[in-house]
Short mmCIF file of C-alpha atoms in Angstrom, two decimals:
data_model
loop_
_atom_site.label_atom_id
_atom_site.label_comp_id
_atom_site.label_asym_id
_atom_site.label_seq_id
_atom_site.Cartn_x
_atom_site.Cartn_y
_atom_site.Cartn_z
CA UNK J 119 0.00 0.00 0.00
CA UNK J 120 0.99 3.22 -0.44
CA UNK J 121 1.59 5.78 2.66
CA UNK J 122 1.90 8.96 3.44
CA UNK J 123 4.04 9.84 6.91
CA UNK J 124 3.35 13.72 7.81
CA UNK J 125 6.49 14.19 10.27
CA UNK J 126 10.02 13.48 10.18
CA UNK J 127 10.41 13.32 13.91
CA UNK J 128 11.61 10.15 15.92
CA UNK J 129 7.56 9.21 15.79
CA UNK J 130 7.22 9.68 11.87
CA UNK J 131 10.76 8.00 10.87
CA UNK J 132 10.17 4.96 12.92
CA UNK J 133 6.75 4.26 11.54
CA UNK J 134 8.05 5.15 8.67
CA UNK J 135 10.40 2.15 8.86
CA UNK J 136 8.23 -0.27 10.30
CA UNK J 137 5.55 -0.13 7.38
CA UNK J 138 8.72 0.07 4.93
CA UNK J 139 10.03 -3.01 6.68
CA UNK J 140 6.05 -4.26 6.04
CA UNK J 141 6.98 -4.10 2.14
CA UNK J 142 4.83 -1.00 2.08
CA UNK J 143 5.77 1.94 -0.24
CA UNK J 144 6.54 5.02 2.18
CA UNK J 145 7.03 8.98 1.54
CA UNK J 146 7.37 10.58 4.72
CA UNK J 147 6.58 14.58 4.33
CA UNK J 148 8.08 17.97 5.73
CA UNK J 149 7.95 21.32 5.52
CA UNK J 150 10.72 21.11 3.33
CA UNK J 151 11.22 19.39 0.33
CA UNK J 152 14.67 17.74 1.14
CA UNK J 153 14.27 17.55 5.08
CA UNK J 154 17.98 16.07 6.44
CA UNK J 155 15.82 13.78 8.23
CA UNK J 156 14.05 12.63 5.71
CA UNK J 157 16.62 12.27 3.52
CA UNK J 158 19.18 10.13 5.61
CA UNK J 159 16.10 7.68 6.71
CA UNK J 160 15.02 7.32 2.96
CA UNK J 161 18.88 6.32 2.30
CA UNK J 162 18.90 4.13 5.06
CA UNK J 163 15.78 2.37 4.32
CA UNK J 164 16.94 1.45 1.10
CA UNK J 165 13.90 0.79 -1.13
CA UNK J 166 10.44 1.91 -0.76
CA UNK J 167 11.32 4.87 0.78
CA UNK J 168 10.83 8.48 -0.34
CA UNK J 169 10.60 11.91 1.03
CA UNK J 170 9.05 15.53 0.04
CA UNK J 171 7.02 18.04 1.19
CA UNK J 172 3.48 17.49 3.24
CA UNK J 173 1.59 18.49 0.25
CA UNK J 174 3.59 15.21 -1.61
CA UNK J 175 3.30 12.57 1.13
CA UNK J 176 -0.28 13.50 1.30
CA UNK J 177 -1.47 13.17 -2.65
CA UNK J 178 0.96 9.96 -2.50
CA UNK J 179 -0.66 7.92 0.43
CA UNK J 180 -3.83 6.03 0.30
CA UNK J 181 -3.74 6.35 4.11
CA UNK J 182 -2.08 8.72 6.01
CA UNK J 183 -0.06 8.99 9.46
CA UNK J 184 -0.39 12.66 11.11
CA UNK J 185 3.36 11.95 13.22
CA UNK J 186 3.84 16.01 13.72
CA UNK J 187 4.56 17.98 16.93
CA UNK J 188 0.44 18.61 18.08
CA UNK J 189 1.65 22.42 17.82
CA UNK J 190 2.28 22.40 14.26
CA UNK J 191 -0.35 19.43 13.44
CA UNK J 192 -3.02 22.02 12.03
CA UNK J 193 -0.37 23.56 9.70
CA UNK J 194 1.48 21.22 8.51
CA UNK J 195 -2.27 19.17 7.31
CA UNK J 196 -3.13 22.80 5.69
CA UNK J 197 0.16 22.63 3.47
CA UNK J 198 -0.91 19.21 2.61
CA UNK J 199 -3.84 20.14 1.97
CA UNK J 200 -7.48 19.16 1.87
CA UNK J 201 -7.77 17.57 -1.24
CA UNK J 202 -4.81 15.72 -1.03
CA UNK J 203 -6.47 14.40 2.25
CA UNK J 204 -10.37 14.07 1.02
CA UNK J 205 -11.49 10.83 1.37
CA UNK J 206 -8.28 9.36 3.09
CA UNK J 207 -8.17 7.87 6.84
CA UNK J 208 -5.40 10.15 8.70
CA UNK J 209 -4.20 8.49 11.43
CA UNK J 210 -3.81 11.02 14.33
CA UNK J 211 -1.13 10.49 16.78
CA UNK J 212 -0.08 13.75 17.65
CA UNK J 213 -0.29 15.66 20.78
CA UNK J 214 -1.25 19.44 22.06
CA UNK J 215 1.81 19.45 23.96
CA UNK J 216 3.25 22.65 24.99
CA UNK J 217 6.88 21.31 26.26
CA UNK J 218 8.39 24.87 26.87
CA UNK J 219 8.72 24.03 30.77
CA UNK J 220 9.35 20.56 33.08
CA UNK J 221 5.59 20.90 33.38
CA UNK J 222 3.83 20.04 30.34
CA UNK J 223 0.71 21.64 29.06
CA UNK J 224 -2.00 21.22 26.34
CA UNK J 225 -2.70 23.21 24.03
CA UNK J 226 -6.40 21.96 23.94
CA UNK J 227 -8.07 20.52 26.09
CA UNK J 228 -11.17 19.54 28.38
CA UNK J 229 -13.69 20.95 26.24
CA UNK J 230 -11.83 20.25 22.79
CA UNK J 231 -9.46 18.40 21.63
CA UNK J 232 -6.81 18.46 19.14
CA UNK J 233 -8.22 15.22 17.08
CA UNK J 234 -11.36 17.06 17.07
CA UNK J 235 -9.81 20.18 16.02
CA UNK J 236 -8.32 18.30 12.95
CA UNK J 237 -11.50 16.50 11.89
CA UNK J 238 -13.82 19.75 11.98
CA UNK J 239 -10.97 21.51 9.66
CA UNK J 240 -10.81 18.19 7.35
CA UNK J 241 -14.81 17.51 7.21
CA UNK J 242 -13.76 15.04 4.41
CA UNK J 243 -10.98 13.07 6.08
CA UNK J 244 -11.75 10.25 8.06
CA UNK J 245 -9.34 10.95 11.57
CA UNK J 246 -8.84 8.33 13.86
CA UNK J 247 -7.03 9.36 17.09
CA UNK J 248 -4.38 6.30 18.05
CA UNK J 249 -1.24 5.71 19.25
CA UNK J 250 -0.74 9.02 20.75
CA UNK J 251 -0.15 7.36 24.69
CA UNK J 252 3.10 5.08 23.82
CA UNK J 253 6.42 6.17 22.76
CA UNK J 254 7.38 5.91 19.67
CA UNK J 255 9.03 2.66 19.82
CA UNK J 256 6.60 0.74 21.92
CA UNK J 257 3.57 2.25 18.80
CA UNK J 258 5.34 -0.31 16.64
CA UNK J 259 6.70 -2.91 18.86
CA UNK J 260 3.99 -3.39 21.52
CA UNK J 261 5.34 -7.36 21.95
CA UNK J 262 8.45 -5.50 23.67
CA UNK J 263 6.91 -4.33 26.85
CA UNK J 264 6.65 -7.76 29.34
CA UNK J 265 2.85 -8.04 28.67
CA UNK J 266 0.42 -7.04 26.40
CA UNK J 267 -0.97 -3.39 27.48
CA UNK J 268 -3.73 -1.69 26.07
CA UNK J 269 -4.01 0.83 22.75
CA UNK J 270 -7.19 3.26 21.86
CA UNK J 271 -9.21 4.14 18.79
CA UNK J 272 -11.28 7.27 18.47
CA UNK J 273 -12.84 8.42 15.10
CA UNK J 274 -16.54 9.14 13.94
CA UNK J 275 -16.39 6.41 10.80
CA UNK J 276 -17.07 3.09 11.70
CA UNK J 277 -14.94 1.68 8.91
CA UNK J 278 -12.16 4.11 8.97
CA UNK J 279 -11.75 2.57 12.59
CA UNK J 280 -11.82 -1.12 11.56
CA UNK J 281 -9.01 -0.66 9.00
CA UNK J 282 -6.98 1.08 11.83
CA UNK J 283 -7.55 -1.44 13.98
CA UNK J 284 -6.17 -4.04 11.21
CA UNK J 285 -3.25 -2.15 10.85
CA UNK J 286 -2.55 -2.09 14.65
CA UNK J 287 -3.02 -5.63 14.91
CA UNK J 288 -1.84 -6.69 12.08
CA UNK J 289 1.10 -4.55 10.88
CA UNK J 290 2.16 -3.65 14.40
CA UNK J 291 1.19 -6.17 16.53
CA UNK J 292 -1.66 -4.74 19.00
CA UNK J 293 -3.36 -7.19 20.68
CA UNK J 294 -5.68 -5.39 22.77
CA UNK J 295 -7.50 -2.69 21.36
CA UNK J 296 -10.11 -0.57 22.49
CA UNK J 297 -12.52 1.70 20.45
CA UNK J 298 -13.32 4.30 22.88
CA UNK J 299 -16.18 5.96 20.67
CA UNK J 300 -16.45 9.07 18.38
CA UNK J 301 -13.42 12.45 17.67
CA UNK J 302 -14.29 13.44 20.95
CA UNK J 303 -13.08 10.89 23.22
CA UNK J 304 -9.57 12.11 21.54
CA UNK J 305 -9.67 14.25 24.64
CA UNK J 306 -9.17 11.49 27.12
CA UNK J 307 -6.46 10.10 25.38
CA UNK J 308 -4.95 13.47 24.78
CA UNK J 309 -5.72 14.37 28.39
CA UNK J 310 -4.00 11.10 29.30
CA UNK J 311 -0.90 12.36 28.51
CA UNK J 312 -0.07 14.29 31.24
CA UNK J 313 -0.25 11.02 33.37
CA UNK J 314 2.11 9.36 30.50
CA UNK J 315 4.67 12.19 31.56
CA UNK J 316 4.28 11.86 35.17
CA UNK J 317 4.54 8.60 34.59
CA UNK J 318 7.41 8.72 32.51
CA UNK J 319 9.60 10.81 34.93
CA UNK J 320 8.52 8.40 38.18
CA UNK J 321 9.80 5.39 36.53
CA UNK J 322 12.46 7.05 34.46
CA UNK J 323 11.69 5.51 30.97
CA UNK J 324 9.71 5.91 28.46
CA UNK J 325 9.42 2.00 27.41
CA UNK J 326 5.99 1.43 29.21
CA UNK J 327 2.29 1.35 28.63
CA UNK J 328 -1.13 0.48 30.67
CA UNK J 329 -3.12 -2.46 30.39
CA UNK J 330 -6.95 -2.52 31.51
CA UNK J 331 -7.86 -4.80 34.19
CA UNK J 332 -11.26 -5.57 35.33
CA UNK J 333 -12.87 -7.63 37.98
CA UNK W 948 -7.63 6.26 65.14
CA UNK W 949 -9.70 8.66 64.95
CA UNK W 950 -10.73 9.11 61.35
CA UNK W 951 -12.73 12.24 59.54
CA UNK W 952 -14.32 11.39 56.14
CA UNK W 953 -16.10 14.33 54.91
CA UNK W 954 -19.31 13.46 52.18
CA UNK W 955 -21.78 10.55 52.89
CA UNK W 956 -22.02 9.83 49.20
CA UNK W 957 -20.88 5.94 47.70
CA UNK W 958 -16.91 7.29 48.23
CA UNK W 959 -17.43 8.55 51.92
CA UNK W 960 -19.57 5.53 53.03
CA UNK W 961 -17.28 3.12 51.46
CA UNK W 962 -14.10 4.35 52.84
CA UNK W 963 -15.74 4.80 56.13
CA UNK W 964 -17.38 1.55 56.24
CA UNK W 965 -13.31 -0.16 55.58
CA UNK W 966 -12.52 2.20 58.36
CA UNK W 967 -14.87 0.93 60.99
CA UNK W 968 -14.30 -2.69 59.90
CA UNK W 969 -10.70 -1.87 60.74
CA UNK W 970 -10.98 -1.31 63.77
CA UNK W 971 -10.61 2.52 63.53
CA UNK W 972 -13.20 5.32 64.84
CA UNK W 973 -15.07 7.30 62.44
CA UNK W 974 -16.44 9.60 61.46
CA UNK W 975 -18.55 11.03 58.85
CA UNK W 976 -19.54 14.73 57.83
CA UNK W 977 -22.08 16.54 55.90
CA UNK W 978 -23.53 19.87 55.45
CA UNK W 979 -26.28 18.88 57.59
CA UNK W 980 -25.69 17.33 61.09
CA UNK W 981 -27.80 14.15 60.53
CA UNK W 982 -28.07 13.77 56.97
CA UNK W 983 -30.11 10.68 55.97
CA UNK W 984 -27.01 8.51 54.49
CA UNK W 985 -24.88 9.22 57.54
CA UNK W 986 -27.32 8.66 60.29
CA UNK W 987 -28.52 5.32 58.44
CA UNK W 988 -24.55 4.47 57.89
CA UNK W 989 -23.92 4.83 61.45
CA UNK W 990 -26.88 2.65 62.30
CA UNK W 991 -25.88 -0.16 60.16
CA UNK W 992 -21.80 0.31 60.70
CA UNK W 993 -22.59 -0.74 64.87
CA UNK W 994 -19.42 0.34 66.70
CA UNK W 995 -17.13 3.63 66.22
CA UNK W 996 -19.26 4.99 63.65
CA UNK W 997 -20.34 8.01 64.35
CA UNK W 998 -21.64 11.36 61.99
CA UNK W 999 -21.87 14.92 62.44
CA UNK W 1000 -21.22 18.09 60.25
CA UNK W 1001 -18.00 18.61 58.02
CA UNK W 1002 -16.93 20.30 61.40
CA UNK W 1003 -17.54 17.74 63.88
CA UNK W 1004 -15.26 15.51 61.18
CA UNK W 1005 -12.90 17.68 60.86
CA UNK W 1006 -12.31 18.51 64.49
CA UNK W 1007 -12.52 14.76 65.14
CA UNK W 1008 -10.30 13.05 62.98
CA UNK W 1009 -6.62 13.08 63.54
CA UNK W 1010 -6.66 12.08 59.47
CA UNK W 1011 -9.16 13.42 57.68
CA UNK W 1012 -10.45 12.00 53.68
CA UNK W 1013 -11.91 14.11 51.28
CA UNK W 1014 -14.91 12.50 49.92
CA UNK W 1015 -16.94 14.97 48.61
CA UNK W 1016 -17.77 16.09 45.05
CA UNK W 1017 -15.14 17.67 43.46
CA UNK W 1018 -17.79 20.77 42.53
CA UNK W 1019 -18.35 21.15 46.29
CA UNK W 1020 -14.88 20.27 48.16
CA UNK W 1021 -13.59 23.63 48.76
CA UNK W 1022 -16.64 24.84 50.57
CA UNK W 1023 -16.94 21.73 52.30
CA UNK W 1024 -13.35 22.30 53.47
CA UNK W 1025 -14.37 25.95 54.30
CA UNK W 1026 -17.47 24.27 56.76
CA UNK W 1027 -14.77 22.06 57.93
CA UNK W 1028 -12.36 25.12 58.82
CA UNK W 1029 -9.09 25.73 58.10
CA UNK W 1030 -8.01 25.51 61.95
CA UNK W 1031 -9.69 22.35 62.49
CA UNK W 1032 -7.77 20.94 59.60
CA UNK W 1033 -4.32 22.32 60.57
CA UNK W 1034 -1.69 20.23 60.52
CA UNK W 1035 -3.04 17.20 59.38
CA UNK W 1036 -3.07 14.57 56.70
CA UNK W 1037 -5.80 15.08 54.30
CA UNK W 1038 -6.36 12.80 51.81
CA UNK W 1039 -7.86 14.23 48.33
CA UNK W 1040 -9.93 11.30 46.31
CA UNK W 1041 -11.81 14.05 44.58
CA UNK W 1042 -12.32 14.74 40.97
CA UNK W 1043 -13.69 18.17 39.93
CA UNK W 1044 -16.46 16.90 37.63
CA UNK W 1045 -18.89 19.01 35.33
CA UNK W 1046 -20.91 15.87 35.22
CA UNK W 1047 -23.99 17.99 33.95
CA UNK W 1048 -23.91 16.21 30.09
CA UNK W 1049 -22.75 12.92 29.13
CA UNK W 1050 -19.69 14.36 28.06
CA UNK W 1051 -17.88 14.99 31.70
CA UNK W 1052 -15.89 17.63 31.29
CA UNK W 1053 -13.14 19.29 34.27
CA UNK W 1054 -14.20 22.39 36.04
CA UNK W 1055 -10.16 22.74 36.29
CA UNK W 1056 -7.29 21.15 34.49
CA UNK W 1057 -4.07 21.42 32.56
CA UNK W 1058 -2.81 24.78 34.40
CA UNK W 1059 -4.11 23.95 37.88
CA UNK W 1060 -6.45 20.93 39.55
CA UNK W 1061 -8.38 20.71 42.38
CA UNK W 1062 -5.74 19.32 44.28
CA UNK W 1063 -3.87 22.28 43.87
CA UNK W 1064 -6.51 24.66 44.77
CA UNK W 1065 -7.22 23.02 48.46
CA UNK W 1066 -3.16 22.85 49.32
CA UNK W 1067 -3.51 26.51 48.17
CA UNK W 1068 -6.72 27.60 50.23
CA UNK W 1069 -5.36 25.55 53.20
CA UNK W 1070 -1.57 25.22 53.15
CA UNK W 1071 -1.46 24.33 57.09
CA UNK W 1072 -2.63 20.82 56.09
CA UNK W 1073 -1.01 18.31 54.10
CA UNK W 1074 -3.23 17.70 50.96
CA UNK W 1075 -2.20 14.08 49.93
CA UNK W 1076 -4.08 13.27 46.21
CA UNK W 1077 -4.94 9.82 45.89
CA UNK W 1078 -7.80 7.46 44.61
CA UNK W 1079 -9.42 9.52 42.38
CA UNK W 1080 -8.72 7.41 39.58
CA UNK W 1081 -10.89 4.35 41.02
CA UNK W 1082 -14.14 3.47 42.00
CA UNK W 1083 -15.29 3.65 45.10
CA UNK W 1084 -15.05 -0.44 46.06
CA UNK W 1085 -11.46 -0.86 43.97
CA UNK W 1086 -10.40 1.64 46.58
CA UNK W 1087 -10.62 -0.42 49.51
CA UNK W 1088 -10.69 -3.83 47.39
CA UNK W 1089 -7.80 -3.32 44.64
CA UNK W 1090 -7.28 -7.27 44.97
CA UNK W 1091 -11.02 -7.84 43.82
CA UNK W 1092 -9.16 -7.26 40.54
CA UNK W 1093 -7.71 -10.56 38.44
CA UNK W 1094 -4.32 -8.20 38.65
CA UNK W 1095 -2.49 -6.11 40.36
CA UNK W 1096 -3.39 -2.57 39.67
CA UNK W 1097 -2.01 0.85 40.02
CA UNK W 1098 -2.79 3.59 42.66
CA UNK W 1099 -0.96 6.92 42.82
CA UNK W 1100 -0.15 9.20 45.28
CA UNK W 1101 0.52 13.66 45.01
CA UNK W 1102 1.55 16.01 47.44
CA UNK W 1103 4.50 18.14 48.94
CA UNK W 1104 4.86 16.56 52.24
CA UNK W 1105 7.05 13.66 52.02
CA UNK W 1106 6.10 12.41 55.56
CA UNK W 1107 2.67 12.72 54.66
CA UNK W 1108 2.93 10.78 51.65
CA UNK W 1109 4.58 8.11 53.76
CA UNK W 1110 1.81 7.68 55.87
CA UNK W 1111 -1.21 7.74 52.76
CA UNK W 1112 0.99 4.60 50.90
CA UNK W 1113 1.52 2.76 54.49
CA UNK W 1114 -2.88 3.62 54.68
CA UNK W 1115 -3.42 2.31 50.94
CA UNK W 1116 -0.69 -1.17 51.59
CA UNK W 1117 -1.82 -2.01 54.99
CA UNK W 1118 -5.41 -0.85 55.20
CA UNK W 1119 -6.89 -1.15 51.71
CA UNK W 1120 -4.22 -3.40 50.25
CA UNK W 1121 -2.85 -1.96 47.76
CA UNK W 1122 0.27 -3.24 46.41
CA UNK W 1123 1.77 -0.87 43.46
CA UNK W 1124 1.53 2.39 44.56
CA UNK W 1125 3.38 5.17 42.75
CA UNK W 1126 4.58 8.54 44.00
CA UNK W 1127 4.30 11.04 41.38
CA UNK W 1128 6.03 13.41 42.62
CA UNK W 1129 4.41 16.98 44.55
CA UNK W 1130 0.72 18.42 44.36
CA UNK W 1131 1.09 20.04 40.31
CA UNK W 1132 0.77 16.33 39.45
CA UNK W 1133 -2.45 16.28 40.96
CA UNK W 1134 -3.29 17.46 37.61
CA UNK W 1135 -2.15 14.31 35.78
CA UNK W 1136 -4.42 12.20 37.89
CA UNK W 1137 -7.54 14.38 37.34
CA UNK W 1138 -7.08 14.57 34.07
CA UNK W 1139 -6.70 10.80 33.74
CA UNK W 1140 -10.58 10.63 34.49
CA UNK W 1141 -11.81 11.62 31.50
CA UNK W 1142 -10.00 8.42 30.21
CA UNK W 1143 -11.35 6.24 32.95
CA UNK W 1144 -15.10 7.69 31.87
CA UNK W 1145 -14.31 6.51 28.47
CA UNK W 1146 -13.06 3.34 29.40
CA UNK W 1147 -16.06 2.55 31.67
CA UNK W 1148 -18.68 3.30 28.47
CA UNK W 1149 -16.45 0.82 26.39
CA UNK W 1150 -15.82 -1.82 28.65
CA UNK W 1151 -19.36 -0.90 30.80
CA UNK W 1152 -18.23 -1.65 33.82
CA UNK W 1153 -16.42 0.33 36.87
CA UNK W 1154 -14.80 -2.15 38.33
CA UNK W 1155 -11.51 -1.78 36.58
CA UNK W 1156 -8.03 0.27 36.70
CA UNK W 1157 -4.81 0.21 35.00
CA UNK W 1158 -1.76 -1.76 35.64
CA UNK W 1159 1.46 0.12 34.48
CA UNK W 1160 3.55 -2.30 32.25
CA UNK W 1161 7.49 -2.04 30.88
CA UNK W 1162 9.98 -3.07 28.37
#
């Protein structure tokens, strides 16, 4: 399949090799057309791998992986732009993180979301919130942490969803995955994050997730 | 000891029930000096349960819980007065719920929480945030749960702190408890809830937490 990776972060490029690694054929997108980033991963990857701009991932990929800071998420869609992205599942994992001090902030929150700020500004995208509460590394290699833990979905279209939940399962190994309901239950997750950070300086590492147990 | 738990709603009368059963002297406060769940409480609870107004707990317990709903804690800490809560150990299980729509939304967050707010309005007393991210029966049953689960504890006095995890090992059982770190990360826990509401719609059920799993 062919993918589009908005983002040449740590989240972006190691998606970005996982689904390459899946035999997939990848173009992960910046701002700029010949991101350093970008480039070095694309050379590393070897084949299947390409880089450009967000407006070229986007018109490339059937579906599409938002991996940008939450700050610039909005922008960085915009110079992909919405017909590039009409019709396509995006697959949200970004953040509203403001990361200026020790103690983190949203952006948006509470009332709002970022997910939901993305879907209302993309009416004909399908957005499904996921991934957003791991690490980078743990999004692709779940079977790493010492027992299976627990991912989300959140998206208005019903089949949008399911095809996200095949790819977690299938491409990246999720074995327990929960669809907590429409865009706007991208606020828990998103609101979730805080804990992940607290979390995240208590045990000193970000190699961890939760798991859901009941009575 | 002599134990304070100010609101006789399911949190109060749970905790104050475990309380009584353990031996301890309780007890309960309300607006109201014999409010209908209290006296009725008492009556069934037998021995060392006693009720009375958020005063009569206050002044009475050498600890003293915070039961109440978030919307109403500070000026059921304001009833309970700030001298008669001076110097001691009050534990927060609070959440500061808009539960007015289906969607619950925070009447604080991100910048500040509730937790934050009473150590503020009462810094004489040791505000120690806890068990607000559980149901009121996983509080004082955690191993009613097929796994070991997760309970965290917030504040600025280390002492204090000390005492709430030897209260949630030794009297509720609790066996992973996780220091956060001071009273701003009362914010990561409140926040959490909003996940913990979405959870309960998908899974429909409240008798759950999270377990915190690593590489």
């Amino acid at each position: 399949m062919k993918i589009g990776v908005l983002g040449t972060g740590a989240t972006g490029l190691t998606i970005g090799s996982k689904l390459v690694e899946l035999g997939h054929d990848v173009m992960v997108g910046s701002r700029d057309e010949a991101n350093p980033n970008a480039v070095a991963w694309a050379k590393d990857a070897h084949r299947n791998a390409l880089y450009g701009t967000f407006m070229n991932a986007a018109e490339f990929g059937e579906i599409i992986f938002n991996c940008t800071l939450g700050s610039a998420s909005l922008n960085a869609l915009n110079l992909a732009g919405a017909g590039n992205l009409k019709g396509k599942i995006l697959i949200d994992t970004s953040n509203p993180l403001d990361r200026s001090t020790d103690t983190w902030t949203l952006t948006v929150c509470n009332t709002d979301s970022l997910g939901e700020q993305i879907q209302r500004a993309f009416p004909d995208t399908k957005v499904v919130k996921t991934l957003n509460t791991v690490n980078a590394n743990v999004m692709i290699n779940p079977s790493k942490l010492i027992e299976k833990t627990v991912v989300f979905v959140s998206g208005n279209d019903i089949e949008a969803k399911a095809t996200v939940v095949m790819i977690l399962r299938d491409w990246f190994g999720w074995r327990n995955i929960i669809d907590l309901g429409n865009i706007t239950t991208a606020r828990s997750v998103e609101m979730y994050v805080l804990l992940w950070h607290s979390l995240r300086t208590a045990i000193s590492s970000q190699r961890f997730n939760i798991k859901v147990v009941t009575a």
